[in-house]
Amino acid sequence: MYDQFQEHLTNELAGIRDAGLYKSERAITTAQGAHVGVKGGAEVLNLCANNYLGLAQHPEVNAAAVQGLHDWGYGMASVRFICGTQTLHKELEEKISAFLGTEDTILYPSCFDANGGLFETLLGAEDAVISDELNHASIIDGVRLSKAQRYRYKNNDMADLEAQLQAADKAGARFKLITTDGVFSMDGYIARLDEICDLAERYQALVHFDDCHATGFVGAGGRGTHELRGCMDRVDIITGTLGKALGGASGGYTAARTEIVDLLRQRSRPYLFSNTVAPPVVAGAIRAIELVSEEPALREQLARNTAQFREGLERQGFELLPGEHPIVPVMLHDAALAARFAEAMLELGVYVVAFSYPVVPQGKARIRTQMSAALSSDDIEFALEAFGRARAAVGLS
């Protein structure tokens, strides 16, 4: 039987390669950071990590993780409700709640799991979920697992969101939940969360947002999109990650109202049937959250780097998606061209990745770059020079 299935898989993979959409994994030979070693090559400047605050190899985060390993062990070999909850896990959950301004928090192995276990637990067939069209795959998959009626609105379009809320009301929805990314990871666009809250209050809906690409550095105190938009006390559910700005290891969470978190602990399948987040990761994340408050200079450096990089690319005539977020998409539109551009950049000593369909829409291929507080001004200038040289190398006018 496998012979036929193997032929099917081989054809599928060949089609992916022929379309220029095959994703190869480049092995890194060093620790994560502003500069990394790549297998078969020299050290390169890294512009594609989610290491926004540079905490992935921060010495204090590393030291906290090592101490966590010493004090609490390597792993728990259990799910939370059996024998997998240490006081360390409760400490991290309390810190996240205090930082984000929520009543309680529940940890998951990843934010993908947090989103995957959210909608099915909270909503039934008589309810409705209204989702932004550009939401992350984890939200899309989580919504699919739910029996709730599904409505989709155009990206950041409040008029269309209102129309979908009205449609859900007309269909007789018992409860309505609006779900959005706080920051849309392919574009760097920030959700109009305050306006979403306005509509939610008008139509008696709940509000959920995934803030993976904001927690730690967006908003005056780094608390995220709800802080930036001035609606911290108006949202109901936040999902997020420890795998980006907050140390970059692994783990996710749902921070929400007490009863929501309590029900998730009882019924959310990714939580109930997944191992506990490893103690060294938890210990490192606790220190990372503390550093966000103790070292605002990290956010300031990230903002300076983002402004310098955007201004430099614009001077060279590159097409950028507008915004202030450290995600800086350089639009090339053609998938094959984007792939060649990324290879040219690597030869010039800069590690970037091309994104194309199905990760982004057809005709919207790009180089998605991400700034980090770990980058110096000289690093930014080096990257800008490489972009100019790569542009010539691939024949862009």
Coordinates of N, CA and C in Angstrom, one line a residue, residues 76-271:
M76 N 9.2 17.4 34.1 CA 8.2 17.0 35.1 C 7.6 15.6 34.8
A77 N 7.8 15.1 33.6 CA 7.3 13.8 33.2 C 5.8 13.6 33.6
S78 N 5.0 14.7 33.5 CA 3.6 14.7 33.8 C 2.9 15.8 33.2
V79 N 1.6 15.6 33.1 CA 0.7 16.8 32.8 C 0.5 17.5 34.1
R80 N -0.1 18.7 34.0 CA -0.3 19.6 35.2 C -1.1 19.0 36.3
F81 N -2.3 18.4 35.9 CA -3.2 18.0 37.0 C -2.9 16.7 37.7
I82 N -1.8 16.0 37.2 CA -1.4 14.8 37.9 C -0.3 15.1 38.9
C83 N 0.9 15.3 38.4 CA 2.0 15.7 39.3 C 2.9 16.6 38.6
G84 N 2.4 17.5 37.8 CA 3.2 18.4 36.9 C 3.2 19.9 37.2
T85 N 2.6 20.2 38.4 CA 2.6 21.6 38.8 C 3.5 21.9 39.9
Q86 N 4.5 22.7 39.7 CA 5.4 23.1 40.7 C 5.0 24.5 41.1
T87 N 5.4 25.0 42.3 CA 5.2 26.4 42.7 C 5.8 27.3 41.7
L88 N 6.9 26.9 41.0 CA 7.5 27.7 40.0 C 6.5 28.0 38.8
H89 N 5.7 27.0 38.4 CA 4.7 27.3 37.4 C 3.7 28.3 37.8
K90 N 3.2 28.1 39.1 CA 2.3 29.1 39.6 C 2.8 30.5 39.7
E91 N 4.1 30.6 40.0 CA 4.8 31.9 40.1 C 4.8 32.6 38.7
L92 N 5.1 31.8 37.7 CA 5.1 32.4 36.3 C 3.7 32.8 35.9
E93 N 2.7 32.0 36.2 CA 1.3 32.3 35.8 C 0.9 33.6 36.5
E94 N 1.3 33.8 37.8 CA 0.9 35.0 38.5 C 1.7 36.2 37.9
K95 N 2.9 36.0 37.5 CA 3.7 37.1 36.9 C 3.1 37.6 35.6
I96 N 2.7 36.6 34.8 CA 2.1 37.0 33.5 C 0.8 37.7 33.7
S97 N -0.1 37.2 34.7 CA -1.3 37.9 35.0 C -1.1 39.4 35.4
A98 N -0.1 39.5 36.3 CA 0.1 40.9 36.8 C 0.7 41.8 35.7
F99 N 1.5 41.2 34.9 CA 2.1 42.0 33.8 C 1.1 42.4 32.8
L100 N 0.2 41.5 32.4 CA -0.8 41.8 31.4 C -2.1 42.5 31.9
G101 N -2.2 42.4 33.2 CA -3.4 43.0 33.8 C -4.7 42.2 33.7
T102 N -4.5 40.8 33.8 CA -5.6 39.9 33.8 C -5.8 39.3 35.2
E103 N -6.9 38.6 35.3 CA -7.2 37.9 36.6 C -6.4 36.6 36.8
D104 N -6.2 35.9 35.8 CA -5.5 34.6 35.9 C -4.8 34.2 34.6
T105 N -4.0 33.2 34.7 CA -3.2 32.7 33.5 C -3.0 31.2 33.6
I106 N -3.1 30.6 32.5 CA -2.8 29.1 32.4 C -1.7 28.9 31.3
L107 N -0.7 28.1 31.7 CA 0.4 27.8 30.8 C 0.1 26.7 29.8
Y108 N 0.6 26.7 28.6 CA 0.5 25.7 27.6 C 1.9 25.4 27.1
P109 N 2.1 24.2 26.4 CA 3.4 24.0 25.8 C 3.7 25.0 24.7
S110 N 2.7 25.6 24.0 CA 3.0 26.6 23.0 C 1.7 27.5 22.9
C111 N 1.8 28.6 22.2 CA 0.6 29.4 22.0 C -0.2 28.7 20.9
F112 N 0.3 28.0 20.1 CA -0.5 27.2 19.1 C -1.4 26.3 19.9
D113 N -0.9 25.7 21.0 CA -1.8 24.8 21.8 C -2.8 25.7 22.6
A114 N -2.4 26.9 23.0 CA -3.3 27.7 23.7 C -4.5 28.1 22.9
N115 N -4.2 28.5 21.6 CA -5.3 28.8 20.7 C -6.1 27.5 20.3
G116 N -5.4 26.4 20.1 CA -6.0 25.2 19.8 C -7.0 24.7 20.8
G117 N -6.8 25.0 22.1 CA -7.6 24.6 23.2 C -8.6 25.6 23.7
L118 N -8.7 26.7 23.0 CA -9.5 27.8 23.5 C -11.0 27.7 23.1
F119 N -11.2 27.7 21.8 CA -12.5 27.9 21.2 C -13.4 26.7 21.5
E120 N -12.9 25.5 21.3 CA -13.7 24.3 21.5 C -14.2 24.2 23.0
T121 N -13.3 24.7 23.9 CA -13.7 24.6 25.3 C -14.8 25.6 25.7
L122 N -14.7 26.8 25.1 CA -15.6 27.9 25.6 C -16.9 28.0 24.8
L123 N -16.9 27.6 23.5 CA -18.1 27.8 22.7 C -18.7 26.6 22.2
G124 N -20.1 26.7 22.1 CA -20.8 25.5 21.6 C -21.5 25.9 20.2
A125 N -22.3 24.9 19.7 CA -22.9 25.1 18.4 C -23.9 26.3 18.4
E126 N -24.4 26.7 19.5 CA -25.3 27.9 19.5 C -24.6 29.2 19.6
D127 N -23.2 29.2 19.6 CA -22.4 30.4 19.8 C -21.8 30.8 18.4
A128 N -21.1 31.9 18.4 CA -20.5 32.4 17.2 C -19.1 33.0 17.5
V129 N -18.2 32.7 16.6 CA -16.8 33.3 16.6 C -16.6 34.1 15.4
I130 N -16.2 35.3 15.6 CA -16.0 36.3 14.4 C -14.5 36.6 14.4
S131 N -13.9 36.1 13.3 CA -12.4 36.1 13.2 C -11.9 37.0 12.0
D132 N -10.8 37.7 12.3 CA -10.1 38.4 11.3 C -9.6 37.5 10.2
E133 N -9.6 37.9 9.0 CA -9.2 37.1 7.8 C -7.7 36.8 7.8
L134 N -6.9 37.6 8.5 CA -5.5 37.4 8.5 C -5.0 36.8 9.8
N135 N -5.9 36.2 10.6 CA -5.5 35.6 11.8 C -4.5 34.4 11.6
H136 N -3.7 34.2 12.6 CA -2.6 33.2 12.6 C -3.3 31.8 12.4
A137 N -2.5 30.9 11.8 CA -3.0 29.5 11.6 C -3.5 28.8 12.8
S138 N -2.9 29.1 14.0 CA -3.3 28.5 15.2 C -4.7 28.9 15.6
I139 N -5.1 30.2 15.4 CA -6.4 30.6 15.6 C -7.4 29.9 14.6
I140 N -7.0 29.9 13.4 CA -7.9 29.3 12.4 C -8.1 27.8 12.7
D141 N -7.0 27.1 13.1 CA -7.2 25.7 13.5 C -8.0 25.5 14.7
G142 N -7.8 26.4 15.7 CA -8.6 26.4 16.9 C -10.1 26.6 16.7
V143 N -10.4 27.5 15.8 CA -11.8 27.8 15.5 C -12.4 26.6 14.8
R144 N -11.6 26.0 13.9 CA -12.2 24.8 13.2 C -12.5 23.7 14.2
L145 N -11.8 23.6 15.3 CA -12.1 22.5 16.3 C -13.4 22.8 17.1
S146 N -13.9 24.0 17.0 CA -15.1 24.4 17.8 C -16.3 24.1 16.9
K147 N -17.4 23.9 17.6 CA -18.7 23.7 16.9 C -19.4 25.0 16.7
A148 N -18.8 26.1 17.1 CA -19.5 27.4 17.0 C -19.6 27.8 15.5
Q149 N -20.6 28.7 15.2 CA -20.8 29.2 13.9 C -19.6 30.2 13.6
R150 N -19.2 30.2 12.4 CA -17.9 31.0 12.1 C -18.3 32.1 11.1
Y151 N -17.7 33.3 11.5 CA -17.9 34.5 10.7 C -16.5 35.1 10.5
R152 N -16.2 35.6 9.3 CA -14.9 36.2 9.1 C -15.0 37.6 8.6
Y153 N -14.2 38.5 9.1 CA -14.2 39.9 8.6 C -12.9 40.3 8.0
K154 N -13.0 41.3 7.1 CA -11.8 41.7 6.4 C -10.8 42.3 7.4
N155 N -9.5 42.2 7.1 CA -8.4 42.6 8.0 C -8.6 44.0 8.5
N156 N -8.7 44.1 9.9 CA -8.8 45.4 10.6 C -9.9 46.3 10.0
D157 N -10.9 45.7 9.5 CA -12.0 46.5 8.9 C -13.2 46.5 9.9
M158 N -13.4 47.6 10.5 CA -14.4 47.7 11.6 C -15.8 47.7 11.0
A159 N -16.0 48.2 9.8 CA -17.3 48.2 9.2 C -17.7 46.7 8.9
D160 N -16.8 45.9 8.4 CA -17.1 44.5 8.1 C -17.3 43.7 9.4
L161 N -16.5 44.0 10.4 CA -16.6 43.4 11.7 C -18.1 43.6 12.2
E162 N -18.5 44.9 12.2 CA -19.8 45.2 12.6 C -20.9 44.4 11.8
A163 N -20.7 44.3 10.5 CA -21.6 43.6 9.7 C -21.7 42.1 10.1
Q164 N -20.5 41.5 10.5 CA -20.5 40.1 10.9 C -21.1 39.9 12.3
L165 N -21.0 40.9 13.1 CA -21.6 40.8 14.4 C -23.1 40.9 14.3
Q166 N -23.6 41.7 13.4 CA -25.0 41.8 13.1 C -25.6 40.5 12.5
A167 N -24.8 39.9 11.6 CA -25.2 38.6 11.0 C -25.3 37.5 12.1
A168 N -24.3 37.5 13.0 CA -24.4 36.6 14.1 C -25.6 36.8 15.0
D169 N -25.9 38.0 15.3 CA -27.1 38.3 16.1 C -28.4 37.9 15.3
K170 N -28.4 38.1 14.0 CA -29.6 37.8 13.2 C -29.8 36.2 13.2
A171 N -28.6 35.5 13.3 CA -28.7 34.0 13.3 C -29.0 33.5 14.7
G172 N -29.1 34.4 15.7 CA -29.5 34.0 17.0 C -28.4 33.5 17.9
A173 N -27.2 33.9 17.7 CA -26.1 33.4 18.5 C -26.3 33.7 20.0
R174 N -26.0 32.7 20.8 CA -26.1 32.9 22.2 C -25.0 33.8 22.7
F175 N -23.7 33.4 22.5 CA -22.6 34.2 22.8 C -21.8 34.4 21.6
K176 N -21.1 35.6 21.5 CA -20.3 36.0 20.4 C -18.9 36.3 20.9
L177 N -17.9 35.7 20.2 CA -16.5 36.0 20.6 C -15.7 36.5 19.3
I178 N -15.2 37.7 19.4 CA -14.3 38.3 18.4 C -12.9 37.9 18.7
T179 N -12.2 37.4 17.6 CA -10.8 36.9 17.8 C -10.0 37.6 16.7
T180 N -8.8 38.0 17.1 CA -7.9 38.7 16.2 C -6.4 38.5 16.7
D181 N -5.5 38.6 15.8 CA -4.1 38.8 16.2 C -3.9 40.2 16.7
G182 N -3.1 40.4 17.7 CA -2.7 41.7 18.2 C -1.9 42.4 17.1
V183 N -0.9 41.7 16.6 CA 0.0 42.1 15.5 C 0.0 41.0 14.5
F184 N -0.3 41.3 13.3 CA -0.4 40.3 12.2 C 1.0 40.1 11.7
S185 N 1.5 38.8 11.9 CA 2.9 38.5 11.8 C 3.5 38.6 10.4
M186 N 2.8 38.5 9.4 CA 3.4 38.6 8.0 C 3.5 40.1 7.6
D187 N 2.7 41.0 8.2 CA 2.6 42.4 7.7 C 3.1 43.4 8.7
G188 N 3.1 43.0 10.0 CA 3.4 43.9 11.1 C 2.3 44.9 11.4
Y189 N 1.1 44.7 10.8 CA 0.0 45.6 11.1 C -0.5 45.3 12.5
I190 N -0.9 46.4 13.2 CA -1.4 46.3 14.6 C -2.9 46.4 14.6
A191 N -3.6 45.5 15.3 CA -5.0 45.5 15.4 C -5.6 46.7 16.0
R192 N -6.7 47.2 15.5 CA -7.4 48.3 16.1 C -8.3 47.8 17.3
L193 N -7.5 47.4 18.3 CA -8.2 46.7 19.4 C -9.1 47.6 20.2
D194 N -8.9 48.8 20.3 CA -9.8 49.7 21.0 C -11.1 49.8 20.3
E195 N -11.1 49.9 19.0 CA -12.3 50.0 18.2 C -13.0 48.6 18.2
I196 N -12.3 47.5 18.2 CA -12.9 46.2 18.4 C -13.6 46.1 19.7
C197 N -13.0 46.7 20.8 CA -13.7 46.7 22.1 C -15.0 47.5 22.0
D198 N -14.9 48.6 21.3 CA -16.1 49.5 21.2 C -17.3 48.7 20.6
L199 N -17.0 47.9 19.5 CA -18.0 47.1 18.8 C -18.5 46.0 19.7
A200 N -17.5 45.4 20.4 CA -17.8 44.3 21.3 C -18.8 44.7 22.4
E201 N -18.6 45.9 22.9 CA -19.5 46.4 24.0 C -20.9 46.7 23.4
R202 N -20.9 47.3 22.2 CA -22.1 47.6 21.5 C -23.0 46.4 21.2
Y203 N -22.3 45.3 20.8 CA -23.0 44.1 20.4 C -22.9 42.9 21.4
Q204 N -22.4 43.3 22.6 CA -22.4 42.3 23.7 C -21.6 41.0 23.3
A205 N -20.3 41.3 22.8 CA -19.4 40.2 22.4 C -18.2 40.2 23.4
L206 N -17.6 39.0 23.4 CA -16.3 38.9 24.1 C -15.1 39.2 23.1
V207 N -14.0 39.5 23.7 CA -12.8 39.9 22.8 C -11.6 39.0 23.2
H208 N -11.1 38.3 22.2 CA -9.8 37.6 22.4 C -8.8 38.1 21.4
F209 N -7.6 38.2 21.8 CA -6.5 38.5 20.8 C -5.2 37.7 21.2
D210 N -4.5 37.4 20.1 CA -3.2 36.7 20.2 C -2.1 37.7 20.1
D211 N -1.3 37.9 21.1 CA -0.4 38.9 21.2 C 1.1 38.5 21.1
C212 N 1.3 37.4 20.4 CA 2.6 36.8 20.3 C 3.7 37.7 19.8
H213 N 3.3 38.6 18.9 CA 4.3 39.5 18.3 C 4.2 40.9 18.9
A214 N 3.8 41.0 20.1 CA 3.7 42.3 20.8 C 4.1 42.2 22.3
T215 N 3.8 41.1 23.0 CA 4.1 41.1 24.4 C 5.6 41.3 24.7
G216 N 5.9 42.2 25.5 CA 7.3 42.5 25.9 C 7.8 43.8 25.3
F217 N 7.2 44.3 24.2 CA 7.8 45.4 23.6 C 6.9 46.4 22.9
V218 N 5.6 46.1 22.8 CA 4.6 47.0 22.2 C 3.9 47.6 23.4
G219 N 3.6 48.9 23.3 CA 3.0 49.7 24.4 C 4.1 50.3 25.3
A220 N 3.7 51.3 26.1 CA 4.6 52.1 26.9 C 5.4 51.2 27.8
G221 N 4.8 50.2 28.4 CA 5.4 49.3 29.3 C 5.7 47.9 28.8
G222 N 5.5 47.8 27.5 CA 5.8 46.5 26.8 C 4.7 45.4 27.1
R223 N 3.6 45.9 27.6 CA 2.5 44.9 27.9 C 1.7 44.4 26.7
G224 N 1.8 45.1 25.6 CA 1.2 44.6 24.4 C 0.2 45.5 23.7
T225 N -0.5 44.9 22.8 CA -1.4 45.7 22.0 C -2.5 46.4 22.8
H226 N -3.0 45.7 23.8 CA -4.1 46.3 24.6 C -3.6 47.5 25.4
E227 N -2.3 47.5 25.7 CA -1.7 48.7 26.4 C -1.5 49.8 25.4
L228 N -1.0 49.5 24.2 CA -0.8 50.5 23.1 C -2.1 51.2 22.8
R229 N -3.2 50.4 22.7 CA -4.5 50.9 22.3 C -5.4 51.4 23.4
G230 N -4.8 51.4 24.6 CA -5.5 51.9 25.8 C -6.8 51.2 26.2
C231 N -6.8 49.9 26.1 CA -8.0 49.1 26.4 C -7.7 47.9 27.2
M232 N -6.7 48.0 28.2 CA -6.3 46.9 29.0 C -7.4 46.3 29.8
D233 N -8.3 47.1 30.3 CA -9.4 46.7 31.1 C -10.7 46.3 30.3
R234 N -10.6 46.2 29.0 CA -11.8 46.0 28.2 C -11.7 44.7 27.4
V235 N -10.6 43.9 27.5 CA -10.4 42.7 26.8 C -10.7 41.5 27.7
D236 N -11.1 40.4 27.2 CA -11.5 39.2 28.0 C -10.4 38.1 28.0
I237 N -9.7 37.9 26.8 CA -8.8 36.8 26.7 C -7.6 37.2 25.9
I238 N -6.4 36.9 26.4 CA -5.2 37.1 25.7 C -4.4 35.8 25.6
T239 N -4.0 35.4 24.4 CA -3.1 34.3 24.3 C -1.8 34.8 23.8
G240 N -0.7 34.1 24.3 CA 0.6 34.6 23.9 C 1.7 33.6 24.1
T241 N 2.9 34.0 23.9 CA 4.0 33.0 23.9 C 5.2 33.4 24.7
L242 N 5.9 32.5 25.2 CA 7.2 32.7 25.8 C 8.4 32.5 24.8
G243 N 8.0 32.2 23.6 CA 9.0 31.8 22.6 C 9.4 32.9 21.6
K244 N 9.0 34.1 21.9 CA 9.5 35.3 21.1 C 10.2 36.3 22.0
A245 N 9.6 37.4 22.3 CA 10.4 38.4 23.0 C 10.7 38.0 24.5
L246 N 9.9 37.1 25.1 CA 10.1 36.8 26.5 C 11.1 35.6 26.6
G247 N 12.2 35.7 26.0 CA 13.3 34.7 26.2 C 13.5 33.8 25.0
G248 N 12.4 33.6 24.2 CA 12.5 32.9 22.9 C 12.7 31.4 23.0
A249 N 12.3 30.8 24.2 CA 12.4 29.3 24.3 C 11.2 28.6 23.8
S250 N 10.3 28.3 24.7 CA 9.0 27.6 24.3 C 8.0 27.9 25.4
G251 N 6.8 27.5 25.1 CA 5.7 27.7 26.1 C 4.8 28.8 25.6
G252 N 3.5 28.6 26.0 CA 2.5 29.7 25.7 C 1.6 29.8 26.9
Y253 N 0.6 30.6 26.7 CA -0.3 30.9 27.8 C -1.6 31.5 27.3
T254 N -2.7 31.3 28.2 CA -3.9 32.1 28.0 C -4.1 32.9 29.3
A255 N -4.2 34.2 29.2 CA -4.4 35.1 30.3 C -5.8 35.6 30.2
A256 N -6.7 35.5 31.2 CA -8.1 35.8 31.0 C -8.7 36.0 32.4
R257 N -10.0 36.2 32.3 CA -10.9 36.3 33.5 C -10.8 34.9 34.2
T258 N -11.0 35.0 35.5 CA -10.8 33.8 36.4 C -11.6 32.6 36.0
E259 N -12.9 32.8 35.7 CA -13.8 31.6 35.3 C -13.4 31.0 34.0
I260 N -12.9 31.8 33.1 CA -12.4 31.3 31.8 C -11.2 30.4 32.0
V261 N -10.2 30.9 32.7 CA -9.0 30.1 33.0 C -9.4 28.8 33.8
D262 N -10.3 28.9 34.7 CA -10.7 27.8 35.5 C -11.3 26.7 34.6
L263 N -12.2 27.1 33.7 CA -12.8 26.1 32.8 C -11.7 25.5 31.8
L264 N -10.8 26.3 31.4 CA -9.7 25.8 30.5 C -8.9 24.7 31.3
R265 N -8.7 24.9 32.5 CA -7.9 23.9 33.3 C -8.7 22.6 33.4
Q266 N -10.0 22.7 33.3 CA -10.9 21.5 33.4 C -11.1 20.8 32.1
R267 N -11.1 21.5 31.0 CA -11.6 20.9 29.7 C -10.7 21.2 28.5
S268 N -9.7 22.0 28.6 CA -8.9 22.3 27.4 C -7.9 21.2 27.1
R269 N -8.1 20.5 26.0 CA -7.4 19.2 25.8 C -5.9 19.4 25.6
P270 N -5.4 20.4 24.9 CA -4.0 20.6 24.8 C -3.3 20.8 26.2
Y271 N -4.0 21.3 27.1 CA -3.5 21.5 28.5 C -3.6 20.2 29.3

